[in-house]
mmCIF file of C-alpha atoms in Angstrom:
data_model
loop_
_atom_site.group_PDB
_atom_site.id
_atom_site.type_symbol
_atom_site.label_atom_id
_atom_site.label_comp_id
_atom_site.label_asym_id
_atom_site.label_seq_id
_atom_site.Cartn_x
_atom_site.Cartn_y
_atom_site.Cartn_z
ATOM 1 C CA MET A 1 12.350 12.527 25.814
ATOM 2 C CA GLU A 2 9.972 10.317 24.463
ATOM 3 C CA LEU A 3 7.893 9.877 21.037
ATOM 4 C CA ARG A 4 4.817 10.722 22.573
ATOM 5 C CA HIS A 5 6.288 14.163 23.730
ATOM 6 C CA LEU A 6 7.289 14.870 20.253
ATOM 7 C CA GLU A 7 3.584 14.060 19.045
ATOM 8 C CA GLN A 8 2.434 16.231 21.798
ATOM 9 C CA ILE A 9 4.543 19.236 21.096
ATOM 10 C CA LEU A 10 3.657 19.209 17.691
ATOM 11 C CA GLU A 11 -0.222 18.884 18.129
ATOM 12 C CA ILE A 12 0.057 21.750 20.283
ATOM 13 C CA CYS A 13 1.742 23.881 17.910
ATOM 14 C CA ARG A 14 -0.822 23.040 15.496
ATOM 15 C CA ALA A 15 -3.849 23.322 17.605
ATOM 16 C CA GLY A 16 -2.470 26.656 19.175
ATOM 17 C CA GLY A 17 -3.503 25.176 22.744
ATOM 18 C CA PHE A 18 -3.765 22.552 24.858
ATOM 19 C CA SER A 19 -7.137 21.648 24.541
ATOM 20 C CA GLY A 20 -7.363 21.298 20.826
ATOM 21 C CA ALA A 21 -4.562 19.377 20.906
ATOM 22 C CA ALA A 22 -5.662 16.695 23.620
ATOM 23 C CA ARG A 23 -8.852 16.062 21.448
ATOM 24 C CA ARG A 24 -6.566 15.202 18.408
ATOM 25 C CA LEU A 25 -4.270 12.994 20.554
ATOM 26 C CA GLU A 26 -7.523 11.777 22.407
ATOM 27 C CA ILE A 27 -6.304 12.242 26.122
ATOM 28 C CA SER A 28 -7.512 14.479 28.689
ATOM 29 C CA GLN A 29 -6.332 18.238 28.783
ATOM 30 C CA PRO A 30 -5.140 17.985 32.224
ATOM 31 C CA THR A 31 -2.799 14.653 31.307
ATOM 32 C CA LEU A 32 -1.486 16.567 28.244
ATOM 33 C CA SER A 33 -0.452 19.737 30.580
ATOM 34 C CA LYS A 34 1.107 17.657 33.367
ATOM 35 C CA SER A 35 3.203 15.528 30.571
ATOM 36 C CA ILE A 36 4.416 18.858 28.928
ATOM 37 C CA ALA A 37 5.176 20.147 32.153
ATOM 38 C CA ARG A 38 7.032 17.253 33.671
ATOM 39 C CA LEU A 39 9.106 17.405 30.385
ATOM 40 C CA GLU A 40 9.823 21.046 30.820
ATOM 41 C CA THR A 41 11.144 20.521 34.412
ATOM 42 C CA GLN A 42 13.136 17.514 33.176
ATOM 43 C CA LEU A 43 14.763 19.598 30.367
ATOM 44 C CA SER A 44 14.950 22.729 32.467
ATOM 45 C CA VAL A 45 13.175 25.003 29.479
ATOM 46 C CA LYS A 46 10.050 26.418 28.819
ATOM 47 C CA LEU A 47 8.549 24.953 25.635
ATOM 48 C CA PHE A 48 5.226 26.887 25.354
ATOM 49 C CA GLU A 49 3.988 30.517 26.747
ATOM 50 C CA ARG A 50 0.590 30.172 28.321
ATOM 51 C CA SER A 51 -2.197 32.594 27.793
ATOM 52 C CA GLY A 52 -5.829 32.235 28.091
ATOM 53 C CA GLY A 53 -6.443 28.723 27.244
ATOM 54 C CA ALA A 54 -3.883 29.326 24.188
ATOM 55 C CA ALA A 55 -0.167 28.186 23.929
ATOM 56 C CA ARG A 56 2.317 29.724 21.782
ATOM 57 C CA PRO A 57 5.878 27.853 21.473
ATOM 58 C CA THR A 58 8.708 29.410 22.847
ATOM 59 C CA ALA A 59 12.072 29.614 20.939
ATOM 60 C CA TYR A 60 12.755 25.931 22.381
ATOM 61 C CA GLY A 61 9.289 24.636 21.680
ATOM 62 C CA ALA A 62 9.433 25.885 18.074
ATOM 63 C CA PHE A 63 12.568 24.184 17.690
ATOM 64 C CA VAL A 64 11.731 20.906 18.810
ATOM 65 C CA ALA A 65 8.510 20.906 16.789
ATOM 66 C CA GLN A 66 10.343 21.324 13.810
ATOM 67 C CA ARG A 67 12.559 18.510 14.584
ATOM 68 C CA ALA A 68 9.627 16.500 15.550
ATOM 69 C CA GLU A 69 7.836 16.410 12.515
ATOM 70 C CA ALA A 70 10.738 14.934 10.512
ATOM 71 C CA LEU A 71 11.404 12.764 13.101
ATOM 72 C CA LEU A 72 7.837 11.198 13.562
ATOM 73 C CA GLN A 73 7.958 10.965 9.474
ATOM 74 C CA GLY A 74 10.860 8.849 9.867
ATOM 75 C CA VAL A 75 9.409 6.390 12.328
ATOM 76 C CA ALA A 76 6.057 6.247 10.570
ATOM 77 C CA ALA A 77 8.169 5.386 7.183
ATOM 78 C CA LEU A 78 10.112 2.779 9.264
ATOM 79 C CA SER A 79 6.902 1.284 10.544
ATOM 80 C CA ARG A 80 5.277 1.050 6.861
ATOM 81 C CA ASP A 81 8.923 -0.696 5.711
ATOM 82 C CA LEU A 82 8.602 -3.173 8.692
ATOM 83 C CA GLU A 83 5.046 -3.972 7.811
ATOM 84 C CA GLN A 84 5.743 -4.559 4.316
ATOM 85 C CA LEU A 85 8.805 -6.553 5.082
ATOM 86 C CA ALA A 86 6.465 -8.706 7.232
ATOM 87 C CA ARG A 87 3.844 -9.044 4.296
ATOM 88 C CA GLY A 88 6.242 -9.590 1.657
ATOM 89 C CA GLU A 89 4.963 -7.894 -1.366
ATOM 90 C CA GLU A 90 1.835 -7.203 -0.115
ATOM 91 C CA GLY A 91 2.900 -3.440 0.958
ATOM 92 C CA ARG A 92 1.642 -0.282 -0.335
ATOM 93 C CA ILE A 93 3.230 2.470 -2.212
ATOM 94 C CA ARG A 94 1.632 6.095 -2.554
ATOM 95 C CA ILE A 95 2.445 8.128 -6.073
ATOM 96 C CA ALA A 96 1.918 11.653 -6.630
ATOM 97 C CA VAL A 97 1.616 12.685 -10.240
ATOM 98 C CA GLY A 98 1.286 15.926 -11.977
ATOM 99 C CA PRO A 99 -0.676 16.988 -15.199
ATOM 100 C CA ALA A 100 1.988 15.336 -17.363
ATOM 101 C CA SER A 101 3.527 12.533 -15.464
ATOM 102 C CA ARG A 102 -0.158 11.410 -14.790
ATOM 103 C CA LEU A 103 0.401 10.420 -18.597
ATOM 104 C CA ARG A 104 3.881 9.325 -18.519
ATOM 105 C CA PRO A 105 5.450 7.941 -16.692
ATOM 106 C CA LEU A 106 2.666 6.636 -14.576
ATOM 107 C CA PRO A 107 0.544 4.212 -16.646
ATOM 108 C CA GLN A 108 3.769 2.799 -18.099
ATOM 109 C CA LEU A 109 5.125 2.238 -14.348
ATOM 110 C CA LEU A 110 1.951 0.777 -13.109
ATOM 111 C CA ARG A 111 2.243 -2.113 -16.003
ATOM 112 C CA GLN A 112 5.457 -2.528 -14.660
ATOM 113 C CA VAL A 113 4.247 -2.818 -11.148
ATOM 114 C CA ALA A 114 1.577 -5.236 -12.031
ATOM 115 C CA VAL A 115 3.995 -7.885 -13.098
ATOM 116 C CA ARG A 116 6.706 -7.099 -10.752
ATOM 117 C CA PHE A 117 4.640 -6.657 -7.668
ATOM 118 C CA PRO A 118 1.368 -8.360 -8.285
ATOM 119 C CA ARG A 119 0.154 -7.874 -4.543
ATOM 120 C CA LEU A 120 1.253 -4.616 -3.852
ATOM 121 C CA HIS A 121 -1.376 -1.629 -3.103
ATOM 122 C CA VAL A 122 -0.966 1.069 -5.205
ATOM 123 C CA GLU A 123 -2.326 4.519 -4.458
ATOM 124 C CA THR A 124 -1.976 7.599 -6.852
ATOM 125 C CA ILE A 125 -3.162 11.093 -6.209
ATOM 126 C CA GLN A 126 -3.062 13.988 -9.017
ATOM 127 C CA GLU A 127 -1.981 17.270 -7.899
ATOM 128 C CA THR A 128 -0.961 20.446 -9.492
ATOM 129 C CA GLY A 129 2.983 20.680 -10.255
ATOM 130 C CA PRO A 130 3.878 22.244 -6.811
ATOM 131 C CA GLY A 131 1.099 20.423 -5.153
ATOM 132 C CA VAL A 132 3.034 17.142 -6.008
ATOM 133 C CA MET A 133 5.998 18.357 -3.943
ATOM 134 C CA THR A 134 3.725 19.424 -1.091
ATOM 135 C CA ALA A 135 2.103 16.077 -0.830
ATOM 136 C CA LEU A 136 5.762 14.661 -0.747
ATOM 137 C CA GLN A 137 6.730 16.644 1.796
ATOM 138 C CA ASP A 138 3.828 16.300 4.070
ATOM 139 C CA GLY A 139 4.447 12.667 4.179
ATOM 140 C CA ARG A 140 0.971 12.043 2.272
ATOM 141 C CA VAL A 141 2.859 9.974 -0.698
ATOM 142 C CA ASP A 142 6.064 7.802 -0.991
ATOM 143 C CA ILE A 143 7.390 9.018 -4.225
ATOM 144 C CA ALA A 144 6.119 12.133 -6.768
ATOM 145 C CA PHE A 145 7.022 12.640 -10.604
ATOM 146 C CA GLY A 146 7.181 15.967 -11.767
ATOM 147 C CA TYR A 147 9.560 18.788 -12.554
ATOM 148 C CA SER A 148 12.583 19.441 -10.565
ATOM 149 C CA GLU A 149 12.168 22.923 -10.655
ATOM 150 C CA HIS A 150 9.536 22.626 -8.106
ATOM 151 C CA ALA A 151 11.443 20.761 -5.702
ATOM 152 C CA ALA A 152 14.205 23.564 -5.434
ATOM 153 C CA ARG A 153 12.769 24.682 -1.958
ATOM 154 C CA TYR A 154 13.116 21.120 -0.622
ATOM 155 C CA GLY A 155 16.963 20.452 -0.828
ATOM 156 C CA GLU A 156 17.025 17.483 1.002
ATOM 157 C CA LEU A 157 14.922 15.408 -1.596
ATOM 158 C CA ILE A 158 16.409 12.557 -3.618
ATOM 159 C CA ARG A 159 15.956 13.121 -7.305
ATOM 160 C CA LYS A 160 16.321 10.745 -10.246
ATOM 161 C CA LYS A 161 15.739 11.589 -13.717
ATOM 162 C CA MET A 162 13.400 9.429 -15.829
ATOM 163 C CA PHE A 163 13.384 10.874 -19.234
ATOM 164 C CA GLU A 164 13.842 14.171 -21.197
ATOM 165 C CA ASP A 165 11.707 15.904 -23.619
ATOM 166 C CA GLN A 166 11.129 19.435 -25.061
ATOM 167 C CA ILE A 167 8.229 21.914 -24.793
ATOM 168 C CA ILE A 168 6.625 22.480 -27.895
ATOM 169 C CA LEU A 169 3.630 24.565 -29.612
ATOM 170 C CA VAL A 170 0.570 22.874 -31.544
ATOM 171 C CA ALA A 171 -2.175 23.926 -33.519
ATOM 172 C CA ARG A 172 -5.069 22.656 -35.432
ATOM 173 C CA ARG A 173 -4.780 22.180 -39.076
ATOM 174 C CA GLY A 174 -5.002 25.138 -40.969
ATOM 175 C CA HIS A 175 -3.826 27.551 -38.440
ATOM 176 C CA PRO A 176 -2.243 30.635 -39.820
ATOM 177 C CA ALA A 177 0.491 30.215 -37.251
ATOM 178 C CA LEU A 178 1.554 26.999 -39.174
ATOM 179 C CA ALA A 179 2.524 29.202 -41.981
ATOM 180 C CA LEU A 180 5.398 30.896 -39.962
ATOM 181 C CA ALA A 181 8.871 29.780 -39.732
ATOM 182 C CA GLU A 182 11.099 30.201 -36.317
ATOM 183 C CA ALA A 183 8.157 32.549 -34.765
ATOM 184 C CA GLY A 184 8.919 34.142 -31.652
ATOM 185 C CA PRO A 185 6.802 35.134 -28.683
ATOM 186 C CA ARG A 186 5.920 38.608 -30.104
ATOM 187 C CA GLU A 187 4.147 36.668 -33.368
ATOM 188 C CA LEU A 188 2.802 33.747 -31.806
ATOM 189 C CA LEU A 189 1.239 35.755 -28.812
ATOM 190 C CA ALA A 190 -1.303 37.209 -30.914
ATOM 191 C CA TRP A 191 -3.150 34.176 -30.769
ATOM 192 C CA PRO A 192 -4.247 32.948 -27.363
ATOM 193 C CA MET A 193 -2.362 29.942 -25.715
ATOM 194 C CA ALA A 194 -3.273 26.726 -23.716
ATOM 195 C CA LEU A 195 -0.972 25.516 -21.388
ATOM 196 C CA PRO A 196 -0.846 24.066 -17.597
ATOM 197 C CA ASN A 197 -0.602 26.262 -14.858
ATOM 198 C CA VAL A 198 3.288 25.947 -14.527
ATOM 199 C CA LEU A 199 5.675 25.323 -17.142
ATOM 200 C CA PRO A 200 9.098 26.324 -16.010
ATOM 201 C CA GLY A 201 11.000 28.529 -18.359
ATOM 202 C CA VAL A 202 8.262 29.638 -20.901
ATOM 203 C CA GLU A 203 7.991 33.106 -18.971
ATOM 204 C CA LEU A 204 11.660 33.735 -19.358
ATOM 205 C CA TRP A 205 11.012 33.033 -23.424
ATOM 206 C CA ALA A 206 8.310 35.152 -23.641
ATOM 207 C CA GLY A 207 9.906 38.209 -22.185
ATOM 208 C CA GLU A 208 8.422 41.474 -21.203
ATOM 209 C CA LEU A 209 4.731 41.236 -22.413
ATOM 210 C CA THR A 210 2.142 43.962 -23.207
ATOM 211 C CA ARG A 211 -1.321 43.620 -21.611
ATOM 212 C CA GLU A 212 -2.738 41.716 -24.644
ATOM 213 C CA GLU A 213 0.166 39.303 -24.763
ATOM 214 C CA ALA A 214 0.211 38.485 -21.178
ATOM 215 C CA GLU A 215 -3.845 37.668 -21.450
ATOM 216 C CA ASN A 216 -2.935 35.700 -24.466
ATOM 217 C CA LEU A 217 -0.353 33.299 -22.923
ATOM 218 C CA ARG A 218 -2.698 32.297 -20.183
ATOM 219 C CA ALA A 219 -5.808 32.477 -22.285
ATOM 220 C CA PHE A 220 -6.738 28.874 -21.252
ATOM 221 C CA VAL A 221 -5.033 27.322 -18.385
ATOM 222 C CA SER A 222 -5.844 23.643 -17.278
ATOM 223 C CA ASP A 223 -4.133 20.885 -15.227
ATOM 224 C CA ASP A 224 -6.028 18.412 -17.686
ATOM 225 C CA TYR A 225 -4.185 17.863 -20.950
ATOM 226 C CA SER A 226 -7.235 16.342 -22.659
ATOM 227 C CA LEU A 227 -8.992 19.676 -22.176
ATOM 228 C CA ILE A 228 -5.768 21.312 -23.358
ATOM 229 C CA ILE A 229 -5.711 19.529 -26.702
ATOM 230 C CA GLN A 230 -9.290 19.752 -27.435
ATOM 231 C CA ARG A 231 -9.076 23.416 -27.109
ATOM 232 C CA ALA A 232 -6.458 23.701 -29.574
ATOM 233 C CA LEU A 233 -8.484 21.394 -31.938
ATOM 234 C CA ASP A 234 -11.842 23.510 -31.542
ATOM 235 C CA THR A 235 -10.602 26.938 -31.804
ATOM 236 C CA ASP A 236 -7.438 28.815 -32.965
ATOM 237 C CA THR A 237 -5.676 28.487 -29.468
ATOM 238 C CA ILE A 238 -2.240 27.474 -29.910
ATOM 239 C CA ALA A 239 -1.457 24.529 -26.982
ATOM 240 C CA MET A 240 1.670 24.317 -25.445
ATOM 241 C CA GLY A 241 3.646 21.287 -23.258
ATOM 242 C CA ALA A 242 5.724 18.603 -23.643
ATOM 243 C CA SER A 243 5.735 16.678 -27.172
ATOM 244 C CA PHE A 244 4.843 13.261 -25.864
ATOM 245 C CA LEU A 245 1.554 14.487 -24.818
ATOM 246 C CA PHE A 246 0.806 15.665 -28.439
ATOM 247 C CA GLU A 247 2.113 12.544 -30.039
ATOM 248 C CA PRO A 248 -1.031 10.643 -31.173
ATOM 249 C CA HIS A 249 -2.486 14.158 -32.561
ATOM 250 C CA LEU A 250 0.461 14.838 -34.484
ATOM 251 C CA ARG A 251 0.786 11.315 -35.616
ATOM 252 C CA ASP A 252 -2.952 11.723 -37.445
ATOM 253 C CA GLY A 253 -2.427 15.115 -38.598
ATOM 254 C CA ARG A 254 -5.204 16.526 -36.275
ATOM 255 C CA LEU A 255 -2.381 18.967 -34.701
ATOM 256 C CA ALA A 256 0.884 20.096 -36.192
ATOM 257 C CA GLN A 257 3.847 21.528 -34.760
ATOM 258 C CA VAL A 258 4.319 25.333 -34.569
ATOM 259 C CA ARG A 259 7.928 26.298 -35.808
ATOM 260 C CA SER A 260 8.830 28.694 -33.266
ATOM 261 C CA THR A 261 11.801 30.060 -31.222
ATOM 262 C CA LEU A 262 10.703 28.205 -28.115
ATOM 263 C CA ALA A 263 13.545 26.225 -27.018
ATOM 264 C CA VAL A 264 12.898 24.849 -23.270
ATOM 265 C CA PRO A 265 13.478 21.539 -22.176
ATOM 266 C CA TYR A 266 11.445 19.396 -20.385
ATOM 267 C CA ALA A 267 12.618 16.677 -17.820
ATOM 268 C CA CYS A 268 10.467 14.439 -15.667
ATOM 269 C CA TRP A 269 12.068 13.368 -12.349
ATOM 270 C CA MET A 270 10.995 10.867 -9.439
ATOM 271 C CA LEU A 271 11.429 12.654 -6.227
ATOM 272 C CA THR A 272 11.299 11.073 -2.562
ATOM 273 C CA THR A 273 12.607 11.812 0.956
ATOM 274 C CA ALA A 274 16.007 10.417 2.194
ATOM 275 C CA GLU A 275 13.909 8.494 4.896
ATOM 276 C CA ARG A 276 11.780 6.980 2.098
ATOM 277 C CA TRP A 277 14.908 6.438 -0.495
ATOM 278 C CA ARG A 278 16.024 3.736 2.280
ATOM 279 C CA SER A 279 13.185 1.560 1.237
ATOM 280 C CA PRO A 280 13.918 -1.250 -1.641
ATOM 281 C CA LEU A 281 10.433 -0.833 -2.543
ATOM 282 C CA VAL A 282 10.705 2.994 -3.217
ATOM 283 C CA LYS A 283 14.310 1.982 -5.139
ATOM 284 C CA ALA A 284 12.308 -0.449 -7.000
ATOM 285 C CA MET A 285 9.956 1.990 -8.454
ATOM 286 C CA ALA A 286 12.972 4.067 -9.810
ATOM 287 C CA GLU A 287 14.194 1.100 -11.528
ATOM 288 C CA LEU A 288 11.107 0.222 -12.733
ATOM 289 C CA SER A 289 9.987 3.960 -14.317
ATOM 290 C CA ARG A 290 13.339 3.995 -15.925
ATOM 291 C CA ALA A 291 12.732 0.364 -17.649
ATOM 292 C CA ALA A 292 9.274 1.376 -18.545
ATOM 293 C CA MET A 293 10.491 4.638 -20.132
ATOM 294 C CA ARG A 294 13.095 2.756 -22.038
ATOM 295 C CA GLU A 295 10.852 0.363 -23.309
ATOM 296 C CA THR A 296 8.354 3.310 -24.391
ATOM 297 C CA PRO A 297 8.524 4.084 -27.985
#
């Protein structure tokens, strides 16, 4: 079995037939059919059930396709590493960030990268928290920053903790909630909340909710923290997020922390695949990120 066979099997599974796969592979349909037929003869197994122009993988075909995706990603990663090695530091790193990690540690890391790898090509994409993990798993990025909880379904990922913080609640100056002490969800959910789509641990803190409380908890949901902050500044909405996100507004007094029973930790992790972790450049990104966090006040 050759690499081209793995590519062919994977494309047939994705396209659901030989014709569509052949177009994607830029070969003729008869050529693809003969290639798979010869492979089936060589392996003495049937890889696809063919019917009316469609092709459905057998148990053998599905098994090969599942293994093929990881193997091909590894080959692609190896090719990128070799190209990077041949060009010195003129390589490329692709980074996925979520709503919070876009603000920290990404800017701090990029400043470190500009000094350490001035010729390095950097690509960044912003996704939702779960989308960050999907981008990493699909091979669209080399590293991702976000919640480790979102990586739970991907047990094979390498996880490196960057820094820790605390989820807090903040409100505009003069907000009635600021007069409360150790307020719980029953008291605070009398007001609308602004928060990102996913904050691990918040639902556990909130507990069982009435319909009105549930609506207030999800009153304003955004993956843009600037909009979450603006909502808190303009209205009686209480904003929720890691404390570092609100630091400038807390310092200048436009926002104040609400004293509550909320005790949800925040941790930012750098995640990558086992294949990408073999790259010296990816390991350098982890060290630079940690260095950047140590230098951040």
